[in-house]
GROMACS .gro file of C-alpha atoms in nm:
model
  128
    1UNK     CA    1  -0.568   0.919   8.399
    2UNK     CA    2  -0.222   0.901   8.619
    3UNK     CA    3  -0.212   0.903   8.968
    4UNK     CA    4  -0.080   1.262   9.008
    5UNK     CA    5  -0.250   1.433   9.310
    6UNK     CA    6  -0.388   1.097   9.424
    7UNK     CA    7  -0.240   1.107   9.831
    8UNK     CA    8  -0.484   0.776   9.865
    9UNK     CA    9  -0.170   0.592   9.679
   10UNK     CA   10   0.196   0.565   9.878
   11UNK     CA   11   0.463   0.413   9.788
   12UNK     CA   12   0.684   0.322  10.101
   13UNK     CA   13   1.030   0.171  10.074
   14UNK     CA   14   1.184  -0.033  10.391
   15UNK     CA   15   1.539  -0.056  10.466
   16UNK     CA   16   1.606  -0.361  10.646
   17UNK     CA   17   1.954  -0.559  10.730
   18UNK     CA   18   1.872  -0.924  10.756
   19UNK     CA   19   1.541  -1.148  10.805
   20UNK     CA   20   1.454  -1.067  11.135
   21UNK     CA   21   1.446  -0.717  11.013
   22UNK     CA   22   1.179  -0.817  10.712
   23UNK     CA   23   0.972  -0.972  10.924
   24UNK     CA   24   0.985  -0.686  11.195
   25UNK     CA   25   0.882  -0.430  10.883
   26UNK     CA   26   0.588  -0.685  10.791
   27UNK     CA   27   0.459  -0.698  11.146
   28UNK     CA   28   0.448  -0.324  11.133
   29UNK     CA   29   0.209  -0.301  10.849
   30UNK     CA   30  -0.045  -0.510  11.041
   31UNK     CA   31  -0.372  -0.326  11.006
   32UNK     CA   32  -0.246  -0.032  10.847
   33UNK     CA   33  -0.286  -0.071  10.469
   34UNK     CA   34  -0.557  -0.226  10.257
   35UNK     CA   35  -0.355  -0.340   9.988
   36UNK     CA   36   0.017  -0.451   9.984
   37UNK     CA   37   0.201  -0.552   9.700
   38UNK     CA   38   0.509  -0.790   9.711
   39UNK     CA   39   0.720  -0.988   9.451
   40UNK     CA   40   0.719  -1.347   9.460
   41UNK     CA   41   1.089  -1.468   9.390
   42UNK     CA   42   1.377  -1.338   9.557
   43UNK     CA   43   1.731  -1.419   9.565
   44UNK     CA   44   1.743  -1.755   9.762
   45UNK     CA   45   2.068  -1.650   9.918
   46UNK     CA   46   1.974  -1.312  10.067
   47UNK     CA   47   2.000  -1.235  10.390
   48UNK     CA   48   1.700  -1.032  10.374
   49UNK     CA   49   1.487  -1.348  10.339
   50UNK     CA   50   1.726  -1.560  10.513
   51UNK     CA   51   1.508  -1.780  10.772
   52UNK     CA   52   1.186  -1.716  10.603
   53UNK     CA   53   1.189  -2.015  10.423
   54UNK     CA   54   1.250  -2.207  10.757
   55UNK     CA   55   0.874  -2.142  10.845
   56UNK     CA   56   0.678  -2.120  10.493
   57UNK     CA   57   0.605  -2.335  10.214
   58UNK     CA   58   0.853  -2.351   9.978
   59UNK     CA   59   0.660  -2.436   9.676
   60UNK     CA   60   0.414  -2.141   9.782
   61UNK     CA   61   0.265  -1.965   9.505
   62UNK     CA   62   0.293  -1.641   9.736
   63UNK     CA   63   0.664  -1.653   9.791
   64UNK     CA   64   0.859  -1.626  10.139
   65UNK     CA   65   0.709  -1.267  10.198
   66UNK     CA   66   0.370  -1.338  10.065
   67UNK     CA   67   0.385  -1.641  10.287
   68UNK     CA   68   0.421  -1.436  10.579
   69UNK     CA   69   0.152  -1.198  10.527
   70UNK     CA   70  -0.076  -1.471  10.451
   71UNK     CA   71   0.012  -1.664  10.726
   72UNK     CA   72  -0.259  -1.702  11.065
   73UNK     CA   73   0.049  -1.536  11.248
   74UNK     CA   74  -0.005  -1.209  11.036
   75UNK     CA   75  -0.279  -1.035  11.235
   76UNK     CA   76  -0.353  -0.790  10.964
   77UNK     CA   77  -0.652  -0.775  10.742
   78UNK     CA   78  -0.477  -0.687  10.424
   79UNK     CA   79  -0.528  -0.757  10.072
   80UNK     CA   80  -0.195  -0.913   9.932
   81UNK     CA   81  -0.113  -0.894   9.553
   82UNK     CA   82   0.185  -1.114   9.467
   83UNK     CA   83   0.360  -1.018   9.153
   84UNK     CA   84   0.656  -1.203   8.963
   85UNK     CA   85   0.848  -1.049   8.678
   86UNK     CA   86   0.915  -1.311   8.389
   87UNK     CA   87   1.245  -1.256   8.194
   88UNK     CA   88   1.235  -1.388   7.816
   89UNK     CA   89   1.487  -1.472   7.610
   90UNK     CA   90   1.498  -1.269   7.289
   91UNK     CA   91   1.640  -1.434   6.958
   92UNK     CA   92   1.848  -1.181   6.749
   93UNK     CA   93   1.599  -1.135   6.493
   94UNK     CA   94   1.321  -0.980   6.733
   95UNK     CA   95   1.600  -0.732   6.862
   96UNK     CA   96   1.539  -0.483   6.573
   97UNK     CA   97   1.159  -0.508   6.649
   98UNK     CA   98   1.225  -0.457   7.040
   99UNK     CA   99   1.431  -0.145   6.947
  100UNK     CA  100   1.162  -0.040   6.761
  101UNK     CA  101   0.888  -0.061   7.009
  102UNK     CA  102   1.104   0.129   7.287
  103UNK     CA  103   1.147   0.387   7.012
  104UNK     CA  104   0.793   0.429   6.970
  105UNK     CA  105   0.703   0.414   7.338
  106UNK     CA  106   0.953   0.671   7.408
  107UNK     CA  107   0.769   0.902   7.166
  108UNK     CA  108   0.439   0.837   7.324
  109UNK     CA  109   0.590   0.848   7.696
  110UNK     CA  110   0.915   1.089   7.694
  111UNK     CA  111   1.094   1.059   8.003
  112UNK     CA  112   1.025   1.377   8.135
  113UNK     CA  113   0.674   1.316   8.136
  114UNK     CA  114   0.714   1.004   8.340
  115UNK     CA  115   0.959   1.189   8.578
  116UNK     CA  116   0.701   1.461   8.631
  117UNK     CA  117   0.383   1.222   8.738
  118UNK     CA  118   0.668   1.009   8.960
  119UNK     CA  119   0.725   1.320   9.136
  120UNK     CA  120   0.373   1.368   9.255
  121UNK     CA  121   0.335   1.033   9.416
  122UNK     CA  122   0.419   1.059   9.785
  123UNK     CA  123   0.691   0.870   9.883
  124UNK     CA  124   0.830   0.743  10.226
  125UNK     CA  125   1.182   0.580  10.305
  126UNK     CA  126   1.211   0.449  10.647
  127UNK     CA  127   1.525   0.234  10.823
  128UNK     CA  128   1.446  -0.009  11.064
   0.00000   0.00000   0.00000
């Protein structure tokens, strides 16, 4: 069951230039969304999160943006899901197995069907 035709789910990508723009976007989401999904680890040298580490817990399991969303300063009543992608180091002997899995996945989920489903998901892009 895909998300095709389900207009209750939205993907919104916000474009910001610095840390204050990031905070402004976060503040704009107060009481609008029931669920916000954010990544945990970001480039520590990125200007997009610059300054957020100054008032969040460096050792937090939520990451900088998750900390902002969970802080008492954020007036929203939103569920926050924090995800983190792990990278695996693969030995050479497993590369063939991975290639085989990729081929099997392409047979099960051809690229053109994935793109068709993605076209049905509403997406908005805003610059701030």
